[in-house]
Coordinates of C-alpha atoms and ligand atoms in Angstrom, one line a residue:
M1 CA 76.2 109.5 156.3
K2 CA 76.5 106.1 154.7
P3 CA 73.2 104.8 153.4
V4 CA 71.7 102.0 155.5
R5 CA 72.2 98.7 153.8
I6 CA 69.2 96.3 153.7
L7 CA 69.1 92.8 152.3
S8 CA 65.5 91.9 151.4
V9 CA 65.0 88.1 151.1
A10 CA 61.9 87.0 149.2
S11 CA 60.7 84.1 147.1
E12 CA 59.1 86.3 144.4
I13 CA 59.7 89.7 143.1
F14 CA 57.7 91.8 140.5
P15 CA 58.3 92.1 137.6
L16 CA 60.5 89.0 137.4
I17 CA 58.3 86.3 139.0
K18 CA 54.9 86.8 140.7
T19 CA 52.1 84.7 142.2
G20 CA 50.6 87.4 144.3
G21 CA 51.0 90.6 146.3
L22 CA 54.3 89.5 148.0
A23 CA 56.0 90.0 144.6
D24 CA 54.5 93.4 144.3
V25 CA 55.8 94.5 147.7
A26 CA 59.2 92.9 147.3
G27 CA 59.6 94.7 143.9
A28 CA 58.3 98.1 145.0
L29 CA 59.6 98.7 148.5
P30 CA 63.3 98.7 147.6
L31 CA 62.7 101.4 145.0
A32 CA 60.6 103.5 147.4
L33 CA 63.4 103.3 150.0
A34 CA 66.2 104.4 147.6
P35 CA 65.4 108.1 147.9
L36 CA 65.3 107.8 151.7
D37 CA 69.0 106.9 151.7
F38 CA 68.8 103.1 151.8
D39 CA 70.8 100.8 149.7
V40 CA 68.5 97.8 149.2
R41 CA 69.5 94.5 147.5
S42 CA 67.0 91.7 147.0
L43 CA 68.0 88.1 147.3
V44 CA 65.7 85.9 145.2
P45 CA 65.8 82.2 144.0
G46 CA 67.2 81.8 140.5
Y47 CA 64.1 80.4 138.8
P48 CA 64.4 80.2 135.0
A49 CA 62.2 83.4 134.7
V50 CA 64.5 85.3 137.0
L51 CA 67.8 84.2 135.4
R52 CA 66.4 85.1 132.0
Q53 CA 65.7 88.6 133.0
L54 CA 69.0 89.4 134.8
E55 CA 71.1 92.2 133.3
K56 CA 74.9 92.0 133.7
P57 CA 75.0 89.0 136.1
V58 CA 78.3 88.5 137.8
A59 CA 79.0 85.4 139.9
V60 CA 80.1 86.6 143.3
H61 CA 80.1 83.3 145.3
Q62 CA 80.1 79.6 144.6
Y63 CA 78.7 77.0 146.9
A64 CA 80.2 73.5 146.2
N65 CA 77.1 71.9 147.7
L66 CA 74.0 73.7 148.8
F67 CA 71.4 71.1 149.8
G68 CA 72.3 68.6 147.2
G69 CA 74.1 70.4 144.4
P70 CA 76.4 73.3 143.4
A71 CA 75.1 76.8 143.5
R72 CA 76.2 80.4 142.7
L73 CA 75.2 83.8 143.9
L74 CA 74.8 86.2 141.0
D75 CA 75.0 89.9 141.5
A76 CA 72.8 91.5 138.9
Q77 CA 70.5 94.3 137.9
A78 CA 66.9 94.0 136.6
G79 CA 65.5 97.3 135.6
K80 CA 66.0 99.5 138.7
L81 CA 66.2 96.5 141.0
R82 CA 69.6 95.4 142.5
L83 CA 69.5 91.7 143.0
F84 CA 71.3 88.7 144.2
A85 CA 70.0 85.7 142.4
L86 CA 70.6 82.3 143.9
D87 CA 71.4 80.1 140.9
A88 CA 70.9 76.6 142.1
P89 CA 69.7 74.5 139.2
H90 CA 69.0 71.4 141.3
L91 CA 66.5 73.4 143.4
Y92 CA 65.1 76.1 141.0
D93 CA 65.5 75.1 137.4
R94 CA 61.9 74.1 137.1
P95 CA 59.2 75.6 134.9
G96 CA 56.1 77.5 136.0
N97 CA 54.9 78.3 139.5
P98 CA 57.7 78.7 142.0
Y99 CA 56.1 76.5 144.7
T100 CA 54.3 73.7 142.9
N101 CA 54.6 71.2 140.1
A102 CA 52.5 70.9 137.0
E103 CA 49.7 69.1 139.1
G104 CA 49.6 72.0 141.5
K105 CA 51.3 70.0 144.3
D106 CA 54.0 71.5 146.4
W107 CA 57.5 70.4 145.3
P108 CA 58.6 67.6 147.7
D109 CA 61.9 69.4 148.4
N110 CA 60.4 72.8 149.2
A111 CA 62.0 72.5 152.7
Q112 CA 65.5 72.4 151.0
R113 CA 64.6 74.9 148.3
F114 CA 63.7 77.6 150.7
A115 CA 66.2 76.7 153.4
A116 CA 68.8 77.3 150.6
L117 CA 67.3 80.8 150.1
A118 CA 67.5 81.5 153.8
R119 CA 71.0 80.0 154.1
A120 CA 72.3 82.3 151.4
G121 CA 70.5 85.3 153.0
A122 CA 72.1 84.5 156.3
D123 CA 75.5 84.1 154.7
I124 CA 75.3 87.5 153.0
G125 CA 74.1 88.8 156.4
L126 CA 77.2 87.4 158.1
G127 CA 79.5 89.1 155.6
L128 CA 80.0 86.5 152.8
L129 CA 80.1 89.3 150.2
P130 CA 82.5 92.0 151.3
G131 CA 81.0 94.4 148.7
F132 CA 77.6 94.3 150.4
V133 CA 77.4 93.7 154.1
P134 CA 73.8 94.5 155.2
D135 CA 72.9 96.3 158.4
V136 CA 69.4 94.8 158.4
V137 CA 68.2 91.5 156.9
H138 CA 64.5 91.8 156.0
A139 CA 62.9 88.4 155.4
H140 CA 59.5 88.0 153.9
D141 CA 57.0 85.2 154.6
W142 CA 57.8 81.5 155.5
Q143 CA 60.0 81.0 152.4
A144 CA 62.6 83.3 153.8
G145 CA 61.8 82.4 157.4
L146 CA 64.8 80.3 158.3
T147 CA 67.1 83.3 157.6
A148 CA 66.6 84.5 161.1
A149 CA 67.3 81.0 162.5
Y150 CA 70.6 80.6 160.5
L151 CA 71.7 84.1 161.8
H152 CA 70.7 83.3 165.3
Y153 CA 72.5 80.0 165.6
A154 CA 75.6 81.2 163.8
G155 CA 77.0 82.3 167.1
K156 CA 78.6 85.4 165.5
P157 CA 77.9 89.1 165.4
R158 CA 74.9 89.4 163.1
P159 CA 72.9 92.1 161.4
A160 CA 69.5 93.2 162.7
T161 CA 66.6 91.1 161.5
L162 CA 63.1 91.9 160.5
A163 CA 60.4 89.4 159.5
T164 CA 57.4 90.5 157.5
V165 CA 54.3 88.4 157.5
H166 CA 52.3 88.7 154.3
N167 CA 50.1 85.8 155.0
L168 CA 49.9 83.8 158.2
A169 CA 48.0 81.0 156.4
F170 CA 51.2 79.8 154.7
Q171 CA 53.6 78.7 157.4
G172 CA 56.1 76.3 155.9
Q173 CA 56.0 73.3 158.2
F174 CA 58.3 70.3 157.7
D175 CA 59.3 67.0 159.3
K176 CA 61.6 67.4 162.3
A177 CA 63.8 64.6 160.8
L178 CA 65.1 67.3 158.4
L179 CA 66.9 69.2 161.2
P180 CA 70.4 67.9 160.4
T181 CA 69.9 68.2 156.7
L182 CA 69.0 71.8 157.1
G183 CA 72.2 72.4 159.0
L184 CA 70.5 73.5 162.2
P185 CA 72.0 72.5 165.6
P186 CA 70.0 70.1 167.8
E187 CA 69.2 72.9 170.3
A188 CA 67.3 74.7 167.6
F189 CA 64.5 72.2 167.9
A190 CA 63.0 73.8 171.0
I191 CA 60.0 76.0 171.8
G192 CA 62.3 79.1 171.7
G193 CA 63.7 78.0 168.3
V194 CA 62.3 76.4 165.2
E195 CA 60.1 73.7 166.8
Y196 CA 56.4 74.1 166.0
Y197 CA 53.9 71.6 167.2
G198 CA 56.5 68.8 166.8
T199 CA 57.6 70.0 163.3
I200 CA 60.0 72.5 162.0
G201 CA 58.2 75.7 161.4
Y202 CA 59.8 78.2 159.0
L203 CA 57.4 81.1 159.7
K204 CA 57.4 80.2 163.4
A205 CA 61.2 80.4 163.4
A206 CA 61.1 83.9 161.8
L207 CA 58.5 85.1 164.4
Q208 CA 60.5 83.6 167.3
L209 CA 63.9 84.7 166.3
S210 CA 63.7 88.0 164.4
D211 CA 64.3 91.3 166.2
R212 CA 61.2 92.8 164.8
I213 CA 58.0 91.6 163.1
T214 CA 55.8 93.5 160.8
T215 CA 52.7 92.6 159.0
V216 CA 51.0 94.4 156.1
S217 CA 48.2 96.3 157.9
P218 CA 47.5 97.5 161.4
T219 CA 44.2 95.6 161.6
Y220 CA 45.8 92.3 160.5
A221 CA 48.5 92.9 163.1
R222 CA 45.8 93.0 165.8
E223 CA 43.8 90.1 164.2
I224 CA 46.7 87.7 164.2
M225 CA 47.1 88.0 167.9
Q226 CA 43.6 86.6 168.4
P227 CA 43.0 82.8 168.6
E228 CA 40.4 83.0 165.8
S229 CA 42.8 84.5 163.3
G230 CA 46.2 83.6 164.7
M231 CA 46.4 80.2 162.9
G232 CA 48.3 78.6 165.8
L233 CA 50.8 81.5 166.0
D234 CA 48.7 84.0 168.0
G235 CA 50.2 83.0 171.4
L236 CA 53.8 83.6 170.1
L237 CA 52.7 86.9 168.5
R238 CA 51.0 88.0 171.7
E239 CA 54.1 87.2 173.7
R240 CA 56.2 89.2 171.2
R241 CA 53.6 92.0 170.8
A242 CA 56.1 94.7 171.8
V243 CA 58.1 94.1 168.6
V244 CA 55.1 93.5 166.3
S245 CA 53.6 96.3 164.1
G246 CA 51.5 96.7 161.0
I247 CA 52.6 98.8 158.1
L248 CA 50.2 99.1 155.2
N249 CA 51.4 98.3 151.7
G250 CA 51.4 100.8 148.9
I251 CA 51.2 100.1 145.1
D252 CA 53.6 101.1 142.4
T253 CA 51.8 104.3 141.1
E254 CA 53.8 104.2 137.9
V255 CA 52.7 100.7 137.0
W256 CA 49.2 101.6 138.1
N257 CA 48.4 104.9 136.6
P258 CA 45.2 105.3 134.6
A259 CA 46.5 108.4 132.9
H260 CA 49.4 106.5 131.3
D261 CA 48.1 102.9 131.2
E262 CA 48.8 101.5 127.9
H263 CA 46.5 98.5 128.5
L264 CA 43.5 100.8 128.6
A265 CA 41.2 101.6 125.6
A266 CA 41.0 105.2 127.0
R267 CA 43.4 106.8 129.5
Y268 CA 41.9 109.1 132.0
D269 CA 42.4 111.0 135.2
A270 CA 40.1 112.7 137.7
R271 CA 39.4 115.6 135.3
V272 CA 38.2 113.4 132.5
L273 CA 36.6 110.6 134.4
R274 CA 33.8 110.4 131.8
L275 CA 36.4 108.7 129.5
R276 CA 36.2 105.7 131.7
A277 CA 32.9 104.8 130.0
R278 CA 35.0 103.8 127.0
D279 CA 37.1 101.4 129.1
K280 CA 33.9 99.9 130.6
A281 CA 32.6 99.2 127.1
A282 CA 35.9 97.8 125.9
L283 CA 36.0 95.5 129.0
Q284 CA 32.4 94.4 128.4
Q285 CA 33.4 93.5 124.8
R286 CA 36.6 91.8 125.9
M287 CA 34.7 89.6 128.5
D288 CA 31.7 88.8 126.2
L289 CA 29.3 90.9 128.3
D290 CA 26.4 93.0 126.9
V291 CA 27.6 96.5 126.4
D292 CA 25.5 98.3 128.9
A293 CA 26.5 101.7 130.5
E294 CA 23.5 101.9 132.7
R295 CA 24.0 99.0 135.1
P296 CA 27.0 98.7 137.4
L297 CA 29.8 96.3 136.3
F298 CA 31.3 94.5 139.2
G299 CA 34.9 93.2 138.8
V300 CA 37.1 90.6 140.5
I301 CA 40.8 90.1 140.1
S302 CA 41.9 87.4 142.5
R303 CA 43.5 84.1 143.4
L304 CA 40.5 81.8 143.6
S305 CA 40.8 80.4 147.1
W306 CA 38.9 80.1 150.4
Q307 CA 40.8 83.1 151.7
K308 CA 39.3 85.4 149.1
G309 CA 35.7 84.5 149.8
L310 CA 34.8 83.9 146.2
D311 CA 32.5 81.1 147.1
L312 CA 30.4 83.6 149.0
L313 CA 30.1 85.7 145.8
I314 CA 28.8 82.6 143.9
D315 CA 26.0 82.4 146.4
A316 CA 25.4 86.1 146.2
L317 CA 25.3 86.0 142.4
P318 CA 21.5 86.1 141.9
A319 CA 21.4 89.3 144.0
L320 CA 24.3 90.8 142.0
L321 CA 22.7 89.9 138.7
A322 CA 19.4 91.5 139.7
H323 CA 21.4 94.8 139.6
G324 CA 24.4 94.5 137.4
Q325 CA 27.1 92.4 135.6
L326 CA 30.1 90.5 136.8
A327 CA 33.6 90.2 135.3
V328 CA 36.0 87.7 137.0
L329 CA 39.7 87.2 136.4
G330 CA 41.2 84.6 138.5
S331 CA 42.8 81.2 138.9
G332 CA 43.4 78.7 141.7
D333 CA 40.9 76.3 143.3
A334 CA 39.6 73.9 140.7
A335 CA 36.1 73.8 142.2
L336 CA 35.8 77.6 142.1
E337 CA 37.2 77.8 138.6
E338 CA 34.5 75.4 137.5
K339 CA 31.7 77.4 139.3
Y340 CA 32.7 80.6 137.7
T341 CA 33.0 79.0 134.2
R342 CA 29.5 77.6 134.7
A343 CA 28.2 80.9 135.9
A344 CA 29.5 82.5 132.7
E345 CA 27.8 79.8 130.6
D346 CA 24.5 80.1 132.5
H347 CA 24.4 83.9 132.4
R348 CA 25.8 84.8 129.0
G349 CA 26.2 88.5 128.5
R350 CA 26.0 89.1 132.3
V351 CA 28.8 87.1 133.8
G352 CA 32.2 87.0 132.1
C353 CA 35.0 84.8 133.4
V354 CA 38.7 84.5 132.3
L355 CA 40.7 81.9 134.1
G356 CA 44.4 82.3 134.4
Y357 CA 46.9 85.0 135.2
D358 CA 46.6 88.1 132.9
E359 CA 48.4 91.3 133.8
E360 CA 46.8 93.3 131.0
L361 CA 43.2 92.2 131.8
A362 CA 43.8 93.1 135.4
H363 CA 44.5 96.6 134.4
Q364 CA 41.5 96.7 132.1
I365 CA 39.2 95.5 134.9
Q366 CA 40.5 98.2 137.2
G367 CA 39.9 100.7 134.4
G368 CA 36.5 99.5 133.3
A369 CA 34.6 98.1 136.3
D370 CA 32.4 100.3 138.3
V371 CA 32.9 98.3 141.5
L372 CA 35.8 96.1 142.5
L373 CA 34.8 93.2 144.8
V374 CA 37.1 91.8 147.5
P375 CA 34.9 89.6 149.7
S376 CA 37.9 88.0 151.6
R377 CA 37.5 86.0 154.7
F378 CA 40.8 87.4 155.8
E379 CA 43.1 89.8 154.0
P380 CA 46.5 90.8 155.5
C381 CA 46.6 93.9 153.3
G382 CA 45.2 93.3 149.8
L383 CA 46.4 95.3 146.8
T384 CA 43.6 95.1 144.3
Q385 CA 41.4 97.5 146.3
L386 CA 44.3 100.0 146.3
C387 CA 44.6 99.8 142.6
A388 CA 40.8 100.2 142.4
L389 CA 40.9 103.4 144.4
R390 CA 43.5 104.8 142.0
Y391 CA 41.4 103.8 139.0
G392 CA 38.1 105.0 140.1
A393 CA 36.7 101.5 140.4
V394 CA 34.8 101.8 143.7
P395 CA 36.0 99.0 146.1
L396 CA 33.4 96.8 147.9
V397 CA 35.3 94.9 150.5
A398 CA 34.9 92.6 153.6
R399 CA 35.6 94.5 156.8
V400 CA 38.8 92.6 157.6
G401 CA 42.6 93.2 157.7
G402 CA 44.0 95.7 155.3
L403 CA 40.6 96.0 153.6
N404 CA 39.3 97.6 156.8
D405 CA 42.3 100.0 156.9
T406 CA 42.2 101.2 153.2
V407 CA 38.5 101.6 152.3
I408 CA 36.2 104.1 153.9
D409 CA 32.6 102.8 154.0
A410 CA 30.0 105.0 152.5
N411 CA 27.9 105.2 155.7
D412 CA 26.0 108.4 156.5
M413 CA 28.7 109.8 158.6
A414 CA 31.4 109.4 156.0
L415 CA 29.1 110.6 153.3
D416 CA 28.3 113.7 155.3
A417 CA 32.0 114.3 155.9
G418 CA 32.7 113.7 152.2
V419 CA 35.4 111.1 152.8
A420 CA 33.7 107.8 151.7
T421 CA 35.7 105.8 149.2
G422 CA 33.8 102.5 148.9
F423 CA 31.7 99.9 150.7
Q424 CA 32.5 97.5 153.5
F425 CA 30.5 94.6 154.7
A426 CA 30.5 92.5 157.9
P427 CA 30.0 89.9 159.1
I428 CA 31.6 87.9 156.3
D429 CA 28.6 86.1 155.0
V430 CA 26.3 85.9 152.0
P431 CA 23.5 88.2 153.4
A432 CA 26.0 90.9 154.3
L433 CA 27.7 90.7 151.0
E434 CA 24.3 90.9 149.2
G435 CA 23.4 93.9 151.3
A436 CA 26.6 95.7 150.3
I437 CA 26.0 94.8 146.6
V438 CA 22.5 96.3 146.8
R439 CA 23.9 99.4 148.5
A440 CA 26.5 99.9 145.8
A441 CA 24.0 99.3 143.0
S442 CA 21.6 101.9 144.4
A443 CA 24.5 104.4 145.0
F444 CA 25.5 103.9 141.4
R445 CA 22.2 105.3 140.3
D446 CA 23.0 108.7 141.7
K447 CA 25.7 109.8 139.2
Q448 CA 26.9 112.8 141.2
A449 CA 27.2 110.9 144.4
W450 CA 28.9 108.1 142.6
S451 CA 31.6 110.3 141.0
R452 CA 32.3 111.8 144.5
L453 CA 33.1 108.3 145.7
Q454 CA 35.3 107.7 142.7
L455 CA 37.1 111.0 143.1
N456 CA 37.7 110.5 146.9
G457 CA 39.2 107.2 146.0
M458 CA 41.4 108.6 143.3
R459 CA 42.6 111.3 145.8
T460 CA 43.6 108.7 148.4
D461 CA 47.4 108.3 148.7
V462 CA 48.0 104.6 147.8
S463 CA 51.6 105.1 146.9
W464 CA 54.7 103.7 148.7
E465 CA 55.7 107.1 149.9
Q466 CA 54.2 106.9 153.4
P467 CA 54.8 103.1 153.9
A468 CA 58.4 103.5 152.8
R469 CA 58.9 106.2 155.5
R470 CA 57.5 103.9 158.1
Y471 CA 59.8 101.1 157.1
A472 CA 62.7 103.5 157.1
Q473 CA 61.8 104.6 160.6
L474 CA 61.5 101.0 161.7
Y475 CA 64.9 100.1 160.3
R476 CA 66.5 103.1 161.9
D477 CA 64.9 102.4 165.3
L478 CA 66.0 98.8 165.1
L479 CA 69.6 99.8 164.5
A480 CA 69.5 102.4 167.2
T481 CA 68.1 100.0 169.9
R482 CA 70.3 96.9 169.3
Ligands
ADP1 P1 47.3 88.0 147.3 O1 48.7 88.3 147.4 O2 46.7 87.4 148.6 O3 46.9 87.2 146.1 P2 46.9 90.8 146.8 O4 45.7 91.6 146.6 O5 47.9 91.4 147.8 O6 46.5 89.3 147.1 O7 47.8 90.8 145.5 C1 47.3 90.2 144.3 C2 48.1 90.7 143.2 O8 48.1 89.8 142.1 C3 47.6 92.0 142.7 O9 48.7 92.8 142.1 C4 46.6 91.6 141.6 O10 46.4 92.5 140.6 C5 47.3 90.4 141.0 N1 46.5 89.3 140.5 C6 45.8 88.4 141.2 N2 45.1 87.5 140.4 C7 45.5 87.9 139.2 C8 45.2 87.3 137.9 N3 44.4 86.3 137.7 N4 45.8 87.9 136.8 C9 46.6 89.0 136.9 N5 46.9 89.6 138.1 C10 46.3 89.0 139.2
GLC2 C1 49.6 88.3 150.8 C2 48.3 88.7 151.3 C3 47.8 90.0 150.8 C4 48.9 91.1 150.8 C5 50.1 90.6 150.1 C6 51.2 91.5 150.0 O1 49.6 87.6 149.6 O2 47.3 87.7 151.1 O3 46.7 90.5 151.6 O4 48.4 92.2 150.2 O5 50.5 89.4 150.7 O6 51.6 92.0 151.3

């Protein structure tokens, strides 16, 4: 049997370029599918960071003019990943964050930048590169959203299409006047096409025109069909519910492995969990916290944004500090950055804050914190709680989305059954968060019970193995039913 060929289209991919979990998924899923007899190639924009890290790039196609300038498709390798990089200097040769300029504002030509990605994805889907004609085109988030539209309106036999929603909050909405520029036919601007409340909606187009839709957890799949969480797209998702499903993410268990993690002061596994104490002390030193083994150290690794609920944590800080310490690594919202910086100044030795993106420190927090906090208002899947489970940092999470599906609350029933892995709180407000913090702090005092929680977490399968099987099944179903 020939392997099934999948073209994955995504605007970021770990380890080449990452702003969040999308990159982790786009980087890990292809590798997890390889042993299941899938040949996966990933199409990504040729940002400087991507082009720099390509091994053996070969130009396999030239565009004379792709939305305002010449472009090339490079076939290349990066580690174990097989890539097509879209080298289009007029669109992607810009430093830093893939979506925003130095002031943090969206690039004014993002409509063209990501239409180009989708155009190239659709072209490959339609057979542009004879060496790789995909059976399925799998497009991630709004940035790849128009792929399904270009395929749909091509009026030719096309591969099967799957859209994955990693975050419904980012939808890619642009002025309808761009329609001809984007190379979409006038009839595309309709309710059954790319039209979205009078604008062009990239994510909307993907949800409307893809054969299947997945999102990254079963709970989020249900939530986004409700008006409260559907962000304007719940109606469409309800209409298409027969093709919508939720598949949980995994994490790369080689990248995230406390037994071999070179970023840790002490490496450990379930048998020598006591060594974690060294990582806690090292983290406390690194974050200018008092070295204190007795009180629980709460950690945060996050984008600082409304989604992540970190304003709630600021309000719950007095309750937290009555019981333990806080170490925060994050960046984003300027007001939140300032609040956490101020908290670290006001509570020296008890609150530590590092602003920015720091891969190494993220590992050290997973290895050294007793509790990992994820108080999100909504969370499609969430990856940091999965890393926390693997590292014996007990997750304390809001009961939403993928957090609900991956952490088993230490309630009496779960404790009796010996399956608890962490703490959940609901509703998503300050008193409930405070309540969970107090619960975690008091559980921490019972060392035996605490290590049971840690060990249950460390035994949880957070790898890509099961999720990859689910995607494999979905791709096969999709091909069988077209
Ligand atoms: P989201 O994609 O919504 O930001 P996820 O939990 O799915 O949330 O993924 C976040 C990913 O980014 C995780 O791999 C996490 O470790 C990483 N991350 C988030 N913030 C930082 C940071 N400041 N420094 C290093 N890694 C970070
Ligand atoms: C998004 C979501 C996050 C999810 C990630 C990967 O960034 O916010 O919950 O884990 O995508 O799917």
